[in-house]
Amino acid sequence: MDQPVTREWMQRTFEATKNWGRWGAEDERGALHFVTSRKRAAAAALARDGVAVSCARDLPVEASIENPSPALHHMLVAGDAADSVMPGVGATMDFIGVAFHGMATSHLDALCHVAVDGRIYNGFPVSEVRSTGARRSSVMVIADGIVSRGVLLDVPRLRGVDWLEPGERIAPDELERAETAQRVRVEEGDVLLVGTGRDARRGAQGPWDPVAVGLAGLDARCIPWLHERRIAVLGSDGVSDALPGAGIEGWPIPVHQCCLVAMGVPLLDNLALAELARACAERGRYEFLFLAAPLRVPGGTGSPLNPIAVF
Amino acid sequence: MDQPVTREWMQRTFEATKNWGRWGAEDERGALHFVTSRKRAAAAALARDGVAVSCARDLPVEASIENPSPALHHMLVAGDAADSVMPGVGATMDFIGVAFHGMATSHLDALCHVAVDGRIYNGFPVSEVRSTGARRSSVMVIADGIVSRGVLLDVPRLRGVDWLEPGERIAPDELERAETAQRVRVEEGDVLLVGTGRDARRGAQGPWDPVAVGLAGLDARCIPWLHERRIAVLGSDGVSDALPGAGIEGWPIPVHQCCLVAMGVPLLDNLALAELARACAERGRYEFLFLAAPLRVPGGTGSPLNPIAVF
Amino acid sequence: MDQPVTREWMQRTFEATKNWGRWGAEDERGALHFVTSRKRAAAAALARDGVAVSCARDLPVEASIENPSPALHHMLVAGDAADSVMPGVGATMDFIGVAFHGMATSHLDALCHVAVDGRIYNGFPVSEVRSTGARRSSVMVIADGIVSRGVLLDVPRLRGVDWLEPGERIAPDELERAETAQRVRVEEGDVLLVGTGRDARRGAQGPWDPVAVGLAGLDARCIPWLHERRIAVLGSDGVSDALPGAGIEGWPIPVHQCCLVAMGVPLLDNLALAELARACAERGRYEFLFLAAPLRVPGGTGSPLNPIAVF
Amino acid sequence: MDQPVTREWMQRTFEATKNWGRWGAEDERGALHFVTSRKRAAAAALARDGVAVSCARDLPVEASIENPSPALHHMLVAGDAADSVMPGVGATMDFIGVAFHGMATSHLDALCHVAVDGRIYNGFPVSEVRSTGARRSSVMVIADGIVSRGVLLDVPRLRGVDWLEPGERIAPDELERAETAQRVRVEEGDVLLVGTGRDARRGAQGPWDPVAVGLAGLDARCIPWLHERRIAVLGSDGVSDALPGAGIEGWPIPVHQCCLVAMGVPLLDNLALAELARACAERGRYEFLFLAAPLRVPGGTGSPLNPIAVF
């Protein structure tokens, strides 16, 4: 971590990690190309214990300081009127609504979610994301789901703490030390999940405002490392970026900017990783079959979802 | 199919297929108990080709005759205002809202979705499903997802047609003949998917009103068979029940009623199975790793989702 | 009605009825300037019987052929859980959601709702209506409501029919004959309501698809007349425009285009005017105090509402 | 204010102010019966200046401490896609969604909104308010709007302060002193608006949490006075009740409980009264024509709205 992150460094790094054109001028799939059939089959072979673990938080229907726009869960027909739907049988129904790109909803960011200098991944203008939906790199590109090898790097465990404090930054060498400690190596096509202990802190101290107070995450210096390793997807119990940003003008969320826009790596934000970390620690195994299936939303910029790890 | 389906037969069948108390008086999990770790691990071993196929339809955001309550997909910030979210970087965002228990949304029915004589699975009163959410057998029971062996029985293929007509009924012997023809056997803990060719008909003739015109599905006589085979989950490109019902008073949707309420078998409705059928036919293989992960909605009666089959 | 409506005629009429600049280059209020304090006071003096009549349809929460995107009315807390809100007292609550610019919701069109050649009223570019809200001529301009003299012209009554058929056009001379028959004259600052008997037809024959089948409305030749009379607001039980349009390229909804964009006259669409027509006929009086108060939605393009006539 | 408010006093007051049966056993209209045609006509005569003033706050689409469930305002089509709606003309559209019974939305409480001992106004069981909508005393009872004489009692002005502090209580003698000071008398059928300066405090100090910190409002001892004066509707810039409540078991919001349930007086909560107070003070006139028109929501428990005062 000797080299300071400057605006110039960010610009160079953005250019250096660009996968634009790598899979053709019309490509909207980005780093998901790293997930081959062979990769998926190898990932499935990891599910030898047959134990499934959810990596999502509950849909945040209650307002809280970390969640200024709560999701809507409305019962349309409850037990009191269950007989009103059809004659002779009771039925209950509900409605779900969610502005999922918040700080408390487990969600997928499609590649069209972020733009740098007016461009999304592969150089398409952000104006392609219209008020009626995205015409490029929408979540529909990921309609067949993400099925690959998942790897959890559990940073609080490496540091011997319960959680990282808001704003703390994880350096690339720390990712490598976590690999060594956990006897696992992040490889091409992996879904890399980085745990910061957010749930543990929330359990102990209650929720906090991620914008005002911050979130632990990756230092921008991890970006070249993520690129070298050719990960397909990056996820975190935070938002992968450390908040607040490092104060580099134009680069408030460098991991989002470089992953989504330069590399074409979709992100999984606000996951629940405590249970997963326990399952890994129990087994001394930090690799697993990972599955995430966004809703098929034409023109969508992402999706709420419930990723599942299978050991 | 000699024996006529009468009201008495339905009542006897409902009683005969009840799993109430089988896993304890407080059980809310039902037939998902049939999915053991061993089952999951064996299912994962089926994913040897590493090919993933979505089994969901696109979220139905356009009104259509099969879809009177279209889902909401609202862009919150499009490219025209992408620079308004945070300084120096563009972001686009959207909102999804859906009353998912319709006839055009791929969704999971949790066990609390249907009641018979005022009772849901395991005898809990339907009044436990309150206007503020279900307190018993909500979708949260399935929060770790459904990971098991999936089996597709492709009935149009067996019959040598492109699709079954609305209202056509599938008899239990036909399920067995499909097993034979496809060289597959439905076993304990399986996710059974029954294809009726709905997508093919829709592609050829356009959408139709499933309530007024009907849907192909299982004859009520399949219910004992489903129980014997100890399936964990039942899904279809229709709603598993044939519509319109057989006119038996009190039993308009007998498959829903017996699966959800008696057996505790959750349902997957309105799947997209055309692509899956092609993938199976290509391989001459009708079994695969099946994954479905509902959103974690506290108190929810189900969830929209995007199930994935992996070959 | 001798002169044919051509593209050139429409363009000339658009130019001729433009109020752009009339109230200054920054004006967003348009013809509402015609409603002076004096006008409002005179209108109030019409409310001498003290009888109030709603001019709105019920919020269309049921899907129907005229209403492909039904409004949402979701109970959040019903009687079954009324005691869950606060200790010792019962409370029930609900949620309303509506995409109000449909063909079945009584609503106000703010001036930013329609653009001609990329311009809204007074020449502002339509790009001022951003995905995050309108920055010009939003419904907030009308936040203090519309309080003026209302005049109903009851065209079916003039013609001696119960309703006009879909697609039928009303000519300007017919408006004048209605004035004569009803002994009323449309004047500066009035809210002009034109009845076509839509509710009566719906009551007799059921709903129909306004886009495919059409709606009765004003012929484009009425536009200069509306301009001469200096009306402030135009409303109808249809959408003021006759549908389908007359087939003039670029002018599918000429009344909307000229009222909203050229004149700056906001519109009230899909009103319920049957009750109002009865109240007028009973009294032989077609003028009344008219009140319409949109919700205060910053950046909104209009609002659902419930206008009230007081006799 | 000598007599202490006890649980017994509340129970006696509830009984003493009951209008149950007063207008028949099936009545759902309650104190709106006090608004006669004569009353409306007399109210209209007050609109002699022709000046209209909105009494509503902007729809609270931003999360804030007073507003944990922000309203939804979603652009469906913005200027960037205005040409996608129909050929040749631009159109922009939006969606509004609101859980209006919050502490930051100007709204009407219909009589079914609150229950005491399981009963709503006129003794109907609260179970009549079903998860599919209210079957008694819904907002549809008020579909023709509220048109009557409005009277503002400006308590901060009486006290010579800018605002009342959260939790401060207004006694009935203070209402009478405000009447004297303002030379106005609250009469049968009036819409009584009580100003507490909430907007002024918010302007000066920012928003606060009305539940945790409180709101100024009427002391429970005002309830008999409201009943004697036979008001039709009660409104406030707060919620009429002082928060937190006086700690009487079972009576957390006594004004809501007695007005809605006993008297059948609908309430208007969270109004914006600063502009109205200025308009009154300017004229030395605290009476005006008052108009409030809820959306016509079948089965609704109230409505967001924008009431208008006309001087």
CSV table of N, CA, C and O in Angstrom, one decimal, chain C residues 174-262:
chain,number,residue,atom,x,y,z
C,174,GLU,N,-71.2,22.9,-32.9
C,174,GLU,CA,-72.0,22.2,-32.0
C,174,GLU,C,-71.8,22.7,-30.6
C,174,GLU,O,-72.7,22.7,-29.8
C,175,LEU,N,-70.6,23.1,-30.3
C,175,LEU,CA,-70.3,23.7,-29.0
C,175,LEU,C,-71.2,24.9,-28.8
C,175,LEU,O,-71.8,25.2,-27.8
C,176,GLU,N,-71.3,25.7,-29.9
C,176,GLU,CA,-72.0,26.9,-29.8
C,176,GLU,C,-73.5,26.6,-29.7
C,176,GLU,O,-74.3,27.3,-29.0
C,177,ARG,N,-74.0,25.6,-30.4
C,177,ARG,CA,-75.4,25.3,-30.3
C,177,ARG,C,-75.7,24.7,-28.9
C,177,ARG,O,-76.8,25.0,-28.4
C,178,ALA,N,-74.7,24.0,-28.3
C,178,ALA,CA,-75.0,23.6,-26.9
C,178,ALA,C,-75.1,24.8,-26.0
C,178,ALA,O,-75.9,24.8,-25.1
C,179,GLU,N,-74.2,25.8,-26.2
C,179,GLU,CA,-74.3,27.0,-25.4
C,179,GLU,C,-75.7,27.6,-25.5
C,179,GLU,O,-76.3,28.0,-24.5
C,180,THR,N,-76.2,27.7,-26.7
C,180,THR,CA,-77.5,28.3,-27.0
C,180,THR,C,-78.6,27.5,-26.3
C,180,THR,O,-79.4,28.0,-25.5
C,181,ALA,N,-78.5,26.2,-26.5
C,181,ALA,CA,-79.5,25.3,-25.9
C,181,ALA,C,-79.5,25.4,-24.4
C,181,ALA,O,-80.6,25.3,-23.8
C,182,GLN,N,-78.3,25.5,-23.9
C,182,GLN,CA,-78.2,25.4,-22.4
C,182,GLN,C,-78.2,26.8,-21.8
C,182,GLN,O,-78.1,27.0,-20.6
C,183,ARG,N,-78.3,27.8,-22.6
C,183,ARG,CA,-78.3,29.2,-22.2
C,183,ARG,C,-77.1,29.5,-21.3
C,183,ARG,O,-77.2,29.9,-20.1
C,184,VAL,N,-76.0,29.3,-21.8
C,184,VAL,CA,-74.7,29.5,-21.1
C,184,VAL,C,-73.7,29.9,-22.1
C,184,VAL,O,-73.8,29.6,-23.3
C,185,ARG,N,-72.7,30.7,-21.7
C,185,ARG,CA,-71.6,31.0,-22.7
C,185,ARG,C,-70.3,30.8,-22.0
C,185,ARG,O,-70.0,31.2,-20.9
C,186,VAL,N,-69.4,30.1,-22.7
C,186,VAL,CA,-68.1,29.8,-22.3
C,186,VAL,C,-67.3,31.1,-22.3
C,186,VAL,O,-67.2,31.8,-23.4
C,187,GLU,N,-66.6,31.5,-21.2
C,187,GLU,CA,-66.0,32.8,-21.1
C,187,GLU,C,-64.5,32.6,-20.6
C,187,GLU,O,-64.1,31.6,-20.2
C,188,GLU,N,-63.8,33.7,-20.7
C,188,GLU,CA,-62.4,33.8,-20.2
C,188,GLU,C,-62.3,33.2,-18.8
C,188,GLU,O,-63.0,33.6,-17.9
C,189,GLY,N,-61.3,32.3,-18.7
C,189,GLY,CA,-61.0,31.7,-17.4
C,189,GLY,C,-61.9,30.6,-17.0
C,189,GLY,O,-61.7,30.0,-15.9
C,190,ASP,N,-62.8,30.2,-17.8
C,190,ASP,CA,-63.7,29.1,-17.4
C,190,ASP,C,-62.9,27.7,-17.5
C,190,ASP,O,-62.0,27.5,-18.2
C,191,VAL,N,-63.5,26.8,-16.7
C,191,VAL,CA,-63.2,25.4,-16.9
C,191,VAL,C,-64.3,24.8,-17.7
C,191,VAL,O,-65.4,24.7,-17.3
C,192,LEU,N,-63.9,24.5,-18.9
C,192,LEU,CA,-64.9,23.9,-19.9
C,192,LEU,C,-64.9,22.4,-19.8
C,192,LEU,O,-63.9,21.7,-20.0
C,193,LEU,N,-66.1,21.8,-19.5
C,193,LEU,CA,-66.3,20.4,-19.4
C,193,LEU,C,-67.2,20.0,-20.6
C,193,LEU,O,-68.3,20.5,-20.7
C,194,VAL,N,-66.7,19.0,-21.4
C,194,VAL,CA,-67.5,18.6,-22.5
C,194,VAL,C,-67.9,17.1,-22.2
C,194,VAL,O,-67.1,16.2,-22.1
C,195,GLY,N,-69.2,16.9,-22.1
C,195,GLY,CA,-69.7,15.6,-21.9
C,195,GLY,C,-70.0,14.8,-23.2
C,195,GLY,O,-70.6,15.4,-24.1
C,196,THR,N,-69.7,13.6,-23.2
C,196,THR,CA,-69.9,12.7,-24.4
C,196,THR,C,-70.8,11.5,-24.1
C,196,THR,O,-71.0,10.7,-24.9
C,197,GLY,N,-71.2,11.4,-22.8
C,197,GLY,CA,-72.0,10.3,-22.4
C,197,GLY,C,-71.2,9.0,-22.2
C,197,GLY,O,-71.8,7.9,-22.3
C,198,ARG,N,-69.9,9.1,-22.0
C,198,ARG,CA,-69.1,7.9,-21.9
C,198,ARG,C,-69.6,6.9,-20.8
C,198,ARG,O,-69.7,5.7,-21.0
C,199,ASP,N,-70.0,7.5,-19.7
C,199,ASP,CA,-70.4,6.7,-18.5
C,199,ASP,C,-71.7,6.0,-18.9
C,199,ASP,O,-71.9,4.8,-18.5
C,200,ALA,N,-72.6,6.7,-19.6
C,200,ALA,CA,-73.9,6.0,-19.9
C,200,ALA,C,-73.6,4.8,-20.8
C,200,ALA,O,-74.2,3.8,-20.7
C,201,ARG,N,-72.7,5.0,-21.8
C,201,ARG,CA,-72.5,3.9,-22.7
C,201,ARG,C,-71.8,2.8,-21.9
C,201,ARG,O,-72.1,1.6,-22.2
C,202,ARG,N,-70.9,3.1,-21.0
C,202,ARG,CA,-70.3,2.1,-20.3
C,202,ARG,C,-71.3,1.3,-19.4
C,202,ARG,O,-71.2,0.1,-19.2
C,203,GLY,N,-72.2,2.1,-18.8
C,203,GLY,CA,-73.2,1.5,-18.0
C,203,GLY,C,-74.1,0.5,-18.8
C,203,GLY,O,-74.4,-0.6,-18.3
C,204,ALA,N,-74.4,0.9,-20.0
C,204,ALA,CA,-75.3,0.1,-20.8
C,204,ALA,C,-74.6,-1.1,-21.5
C,204,ALA,O,-75.1,-2.2,-21.6
C,205,GLN,N,-73.3,-0.9,-21.9
C,205,GLN,CA,-72.7,-1.9,-22.8
C,205,GLN,C,-71.4,-2.4,-22.2
C,205,GLN,O,-70.7,-3.3,-22.8
C,206,GLY,N,-71.0,-1.9,-21.0
C,206,GLY,CA,-69.7,-2.4,-20.4
C,206,GLY,C,-68.6,-1.6,-21.0
C,206,GLY,O,-68.7,-0.9,-22.0
C,207,PRO,N,-67.4,-1.8,-20.4
C,207,PRO,CA,-66.2,-1.0,-20.8
C,207,PRO,C,-65.7,-1.5,-22.1
C,207,PRO,O,-65.9,-2.6,-22.5
C,208,TRP,N,-65.0,-0.6,-22.8
C,208,TRP,CA,-64.3,-1.0,-24.0
C,208,TRP,C,-62.9,-0.4,-24.1
C,208,TRP,O,-62.6,0.4,-23.2
C,209,ASP,N,-62.2,-0.8,-25.0
C,209,ASP,CA,-60.8,-0.4,-25.1
C,209,ASP,C,-60.7,1.0,-25.8
C,209,ASP,O,-61.0,1.0,-27.0
C,210,PRO,N,-60.4,2.0,-25.1
C,210,PRO,CA,-60.4,3.4,-25.7
C,210,PRO,C,-59.4,3.5,-26.9
C,210,PRO,O,-59.6,4.4,-27.7
C,211,VAL,N,-58.3,2.8,-26.8
C,211,VAL,CA,-57.3,2.9,-27.9
C,211,VAL,C,-57.8,2.2,-29.1
C,211,VAL,O,-57.8,2.7,-30.2
C,212,ALA,N,-58.2,1.0,-28.9
C,212,ALA,CA,-58.6,0.2,-30.1
C,212,ALA,C,-59.9,0.6,-30.7
C,212,ALA,O,-60.1,0.7,-31.9
C,213,VAL,N,-60.9,0.9,-29.8
C,213,VAL,CA,-62.3,1.2,-30.3
C,213,VAL,C,-62.5,2.7,-30.4
C,213,VAL,O,-63.2,3.1,-31.3
C,214,GLY,N,-61.9,3.5,-29.5
C,214,GLY,CA,-62.0,4.9,-29.7
C,214,GLY,C,-62.8,5.5,-28.6
C,214,GLY,O,-63.4,4.9,-27.7
C,215,LEU,N,-62.8,6.9,-28.6
C,215,LEU,CA,-63.5,7.7,-27.7
C,215,LEU,C,-64.1,8.9,-28.4
C,215,LEU,O,-63.4,9.4,-29.4
C,216,ALA,N,-65.3,9.3,-28.1
C,216,ALA,CA,-65.8,10.5,-28.7
C,216,ALA,C,-65.1,11.7,-28.1
C,216,ALA,O,-64.6,11.7,-27.0
C,217,GLY,N,-64.9,12.8,-28.9
C,217,GLY,CA,-64.2,13.9,-28.4
C,217,GLY,C,-64.3,15.1,-29.4
C,217,GLY,O,-65.1,15.0,-30.4
C,218,LEU,N,-63.5,16.1,-29.2
C,218,LEU,CA,-63.6,17.3,-30.0
C,218,LEU,C,-62.9,17.1,-31.3
C,218,LEU,O,-61.7,16.6,-31.3
C,219,ASP,N,-63.4,17.6,-32.3
C,219,ASP,CA,-62.7,17.7,-33.6
C,219,ASP,C,-61.6,18.7,-33.5
C,219,ASP,O,-61.8,19.7,-32.7
C,220,ALA,N,-60.6,18.6,-34.2
C,220,ALA,CA,-59.5,19.5,-34.1
C,220,ALA,C,-59.9,20.9,-34.5
C,220,ALA,O,-59.3,21.9,-34.0
C,221,ARG,N,-61.0,21.1,-35.3
C,221,ARG,CA,-61.5,22.4,-35.6
C,221,ARG,C,-62.0,23.2,-34.4
C,221,ARG,O,-62.3,24.4,-34.5
C,222,CYS,N,-62.2,22.5,-33.3
C,222,CYS,CA,-62.6,23.2,-32.1
C,222,CYS,C,-61.4,24.0,-31.5
C,222,CYS,O,-61.7,24.9,-30.6
C,223,ILE,N,-60.2,23.7,-31.9
C,223,ILE,CA,-59.1,24.3,-31.2
C,223,ILE,C,-59.1,25.8,-31.3
C,223,ILE,O,-58.9,26.5,-30.2
C,224,PRO,N,-59.2,26.4,-32.5
C,224,PRO,CA,-59.2,27.9,-32.5
C,224,PRO,C,-60.4,28.5,-31.6
C,224,PRO,O,-60.2,29.5,-30.9
C,225,TRP,N,-61.5,27.8,-31.6
C,225,TRP,CA,-62.6,28.2,-30.7
C,225,TRP,C,-62.2,28.2,-29.2
C,225,TRP,O,-62.5,29.2,-28.5
C,226,LEU,N,-61.5,27.2,-28.8
C,226,LEU,CA,-61.1,27.1,-27.4
C,226,LEU,C,-60.1,28.2,-27.1
C,226,LEU,O,-60.2,28.8,-26.0
C,227,HIS,N,-59.3,28.6,-28.1
C,227,HIS,CA,-58.3,29.6,-27.9
C,227,HIS,C,-59.0,31.0,-27.8
C,227,HIS,O,-58.7,31.8,-27.0
C,228,GLU,N,-60.0,31.2,-28.7
C,228,GLU,CA,-60.7,32.5,-28.7
C,228,GLU,C,-61.4,32.7,-27.4
C,228,GLU,O,-61.5,33.8,-26.9
C,229,ARG,N,-62.0,31.6,-26.9
C,229,ARG,CA,-62.8,31.8,-25.7
C,229,ARG,C,-61.9,32.0,-24.4
C,229,ARG,O,-62.4,32.2,-23.4
C,230,ARG,N,-60.6,31.7,-24.6
C,230,ARG,CA,-59.7,31.9,-23.5
C,230,ARG,C,-60.1,31.0,-22.3
C,230,ARG,O,-60.0,31.5,-21.1
C,231,ILE,N,-60.4,29.8,-22.6
C,231,ILE,CA,-60.7,28.9,-21.4
C,231,ILE,C,-59.4,28.7,-20.6
C,231,ILE,O,-58.3,28.8,-21.2
C,232,ALA,N,-59.5,28.4,-19.4
C,232,ALA,CA,-58.3,28.1,-18.5
C,232,ALA,C,-58.0,26.7,-18.5
C,232,ALA,O,-56.8,26.3,-18.4
C,233,VAL,N,-59.1,25.8,-18.5
C,233,VAL,CA,-58.9,24.4,-18.3
C,233,VAL,C,-59.9,23.7,-19.2
C,233,VAL,O,-61.1,24.2,-19.3
C,234,LEU,N,-59.6,22.6,-19.8
C,234,LEU,CA,-60.5,21.8,-20.5
C,234,LEU,C,-60.6,20.4,-19.9
C,234,LEU,O,-59.6,19.8,-19.6
C,235,GLY,N,-61.9,19.9,-19.8
C,235,GLY,CA,-62.1,18.6,-19.2
C,235,GLY,C,-63.1,17.8,-20.0
C,235,GLY,O,-63.9,18.4,-20.8
C,236,SER,N,-63.1,16.5,-19.8
C,236,SER,CA,-64.1,15.7,-20.6
C,236,SER,C,-64.2,14.3,-19.8
C,236,SER,O,-63.4,13.9,-19.0
C,237,ASP,N,-65.3,13.6,-20.1
C,237,ASP,CA,-65.5,12.3,-19.7
C,237,ASP,C,-64.6,11.3,-20.5
C,237,ASP,O,-64.4,10.2,-20.1
C,238,GLY,N,-64.2,11.8,-21.7
C,238,GLY,CA,-63.2,11.1,-22.4
C,238,GLY,C,-61.8,11.7,-22.2
C,238,GLY,O,-61.5,12.0,-21.1
C,239,VAL,N,-61.1,11.9,-23.3
C,239,VAL,CA,-59.8,12.6,-23.1
C,239,VAL,C,-59.7,13.9,-24.0
C,239,VAL,O,-58.7,14.3,-24.4
C,240,SER,N,-60.9,14.5,-24.2
C,240,SER,CA,-61.1,15.7,-25.0
C,240,SER,C,-60.8,15.4,-26.5
C,240,SER,O,-61.6,15.8,-27.4
C,241,ASP,N,-59.7,14.8,-26.8
C,241,ASP,CA,-59.4,14.4,-28.2
C,241,ASP,C,-60.4,13.2,-28.6
C,241,ASP,O,-60.6,12.3,-27.8
C,242,ALA,N,-60.8,13.2,-29.8
C,242,ALA,CA,-61.5,12.1,-30.4
C,242,ALA,C,-60.5,11.0,-30.7
C,242,ALA,O,-59.4,11.4,-31.3
C,243,LEU,N,-60.8,9.8,-30.4
C,243,LEU,CA,-59.9,8.7,-30.7
C,243,LEU,C,-60.6,7.7,-31.5
C,243,LEU,O,-61.8,7.5,-31.3
C,244,PRO,N,-60.0,7.1,-32.5
C,244,PRO,CA,-58.7,7.3,-33.0
C,244,PRO,C,-58.6,8.7,-33.6
C,244,PRO,O,-59.6,9.3,-34.0
C,245,GLY,N,-57.3,9.2,-33.8
C,245,GLY,CA,-57.1,10.5,-34.3
C,245,GLY,C,-57.5,10.5,-35.8
C,245,GLY,O,-57.9,9.5,-36.4
C,246,ALA,N,-57.4,11.7,-36.4
C,246,ALA,CA,-57.9,11.9,-37.8
C,246,ALA,C,-56.9,11.4,-38.8
C,246,ALA,O,-57.1,11.6,-40.0
C,247,GLY,N,-55.8,10.9,-38.3
C,247,GLY,CA,-54.8,10.4,-39.3
C,247,GLY,C,-53.9,11.4,-39.8
C,247,GLY,O,-53.2,11.2,-40.8
C,248,ILE,N,-53.8,12.6,-39.2
C,248,ILE,CA,-52.9,13.6,-39.7
C,248,ILE,C,-51.5,13.3,-39.1
C,248,ILE,O,-51.4,13.3,-37.8
C,249,GLU,N,-50.5,13.1,-39.9
C,249,GLU,CA,-49.2,12.8,-39.4
C,249,GLU,C,-48.7,13.8,-38.4
C,249,GLU,O,-48.7,15.0,-38.7
C,250,GLY,N,-48.2,13.3,-37.3
C,250,GLY,CA,-47.6,14.2,-36.3
C,250,GLY,C,-48.7,14.8,-35.4
C,250,GLY,O,-48.3,15.5,-34.4
C,251,TRP,N,-49.9,14.6,-35.6
C,251,TRP,CA,-51.0,15.2,-34.8
C,251,TRP,C,-52.0,14.1,-34.4
C,251,TRP,O,-53.2,14.2,-34.6
C,252,PRO,N,-51.6,13.1,-33.6
C,252,PRO,CA,-52.5,12.1,-33.2
C,252,PRO,C,-53.5,12.5,-32.2
C,252,PRO,O,-54.6,12.0,-32.1
C,253,ILE,N,-53.1,13.5,-31.4
C,253,ILE,CA,-54.0,14.0,-30.3
C,253,ILE,C,-54.0,15.5,-30.3
C,253,ILE,O,-53.4,16.2,-29.4
C,254,PRO,N,-54.5,16.1,-31.4
C,254,PRO,CA,-54.4,17.6,-31.6
C,254,PRO,C,-54.9,18.4,-30.5
C,254,PRO,O,-54.3,19.5,-30.2
C,255,VAL,N,-55.9,18.0,-29.8
C,255,VAL,CA,-56.4,18.9,-28.7
C,255,VAL,C,-55.4,18.9,-27.5
C,255,VAL,O,-55.1,19.9,-27.0
C,256,HIS,N,-54.9,17.7,-27.2
C,256,HIS,CA,-53.9,17.7,-26.2
C,256,HIS,C,-52.7,18.5,-26.6
C,256,HIS,O,-52.1,19.3,-25.9
C,257,GLN,N,-52.3,18.3,-27.9
C,257,GLN,CA,-51.1,19.0,-28.3
C,257,GLN,C,-51.3,20.5,-28.3
C,257,GLN,O,-50.4,21.3,-27.9
C,258,CYS,N,-52.4,21.0,-28.8
C,258,CYS,CA,-52.6,22.5,-28.9
C,258,CYS,C,-52.9,23.0,-27.5
C,258,CYS,O,-52.5,24.1,-27.1
C,259,CYS,N,-53.7,22.3,-26.7
C,259,CYS,CA,-54.1,22.9,-25.4
C,259,CYS,C,-52.9,22.9,-24.5
C,259,CYS,O,-52.5,24.0,-23.9
C,260,LEU,N,-52.3,21.8,-24.3
C,260,LEU,CA,-51.1,21.7,-23.3
C,260,LEU,C,-49.9,22.5,-23.8
C,260,LEU,O,-49.3,23.2,-23.0
C,261,VAL,N,-49.6,22.3,-25.1
C,261,VAL,CA,-48.3,22.8,-25.6
C,261,VAL,C,-48.4,24.3,-26.1
C,261,VAL,O,-47.7,25.2,-25.7
C,262,ALA,N,-49.4,24.5,-26.9
C,262,ALA,CA,-49.5,25.8,-27.5
C,262,ALA,C,-50.2,26.8,-26.6
C,262,ALA,O,-49.6,27.8,-26.2
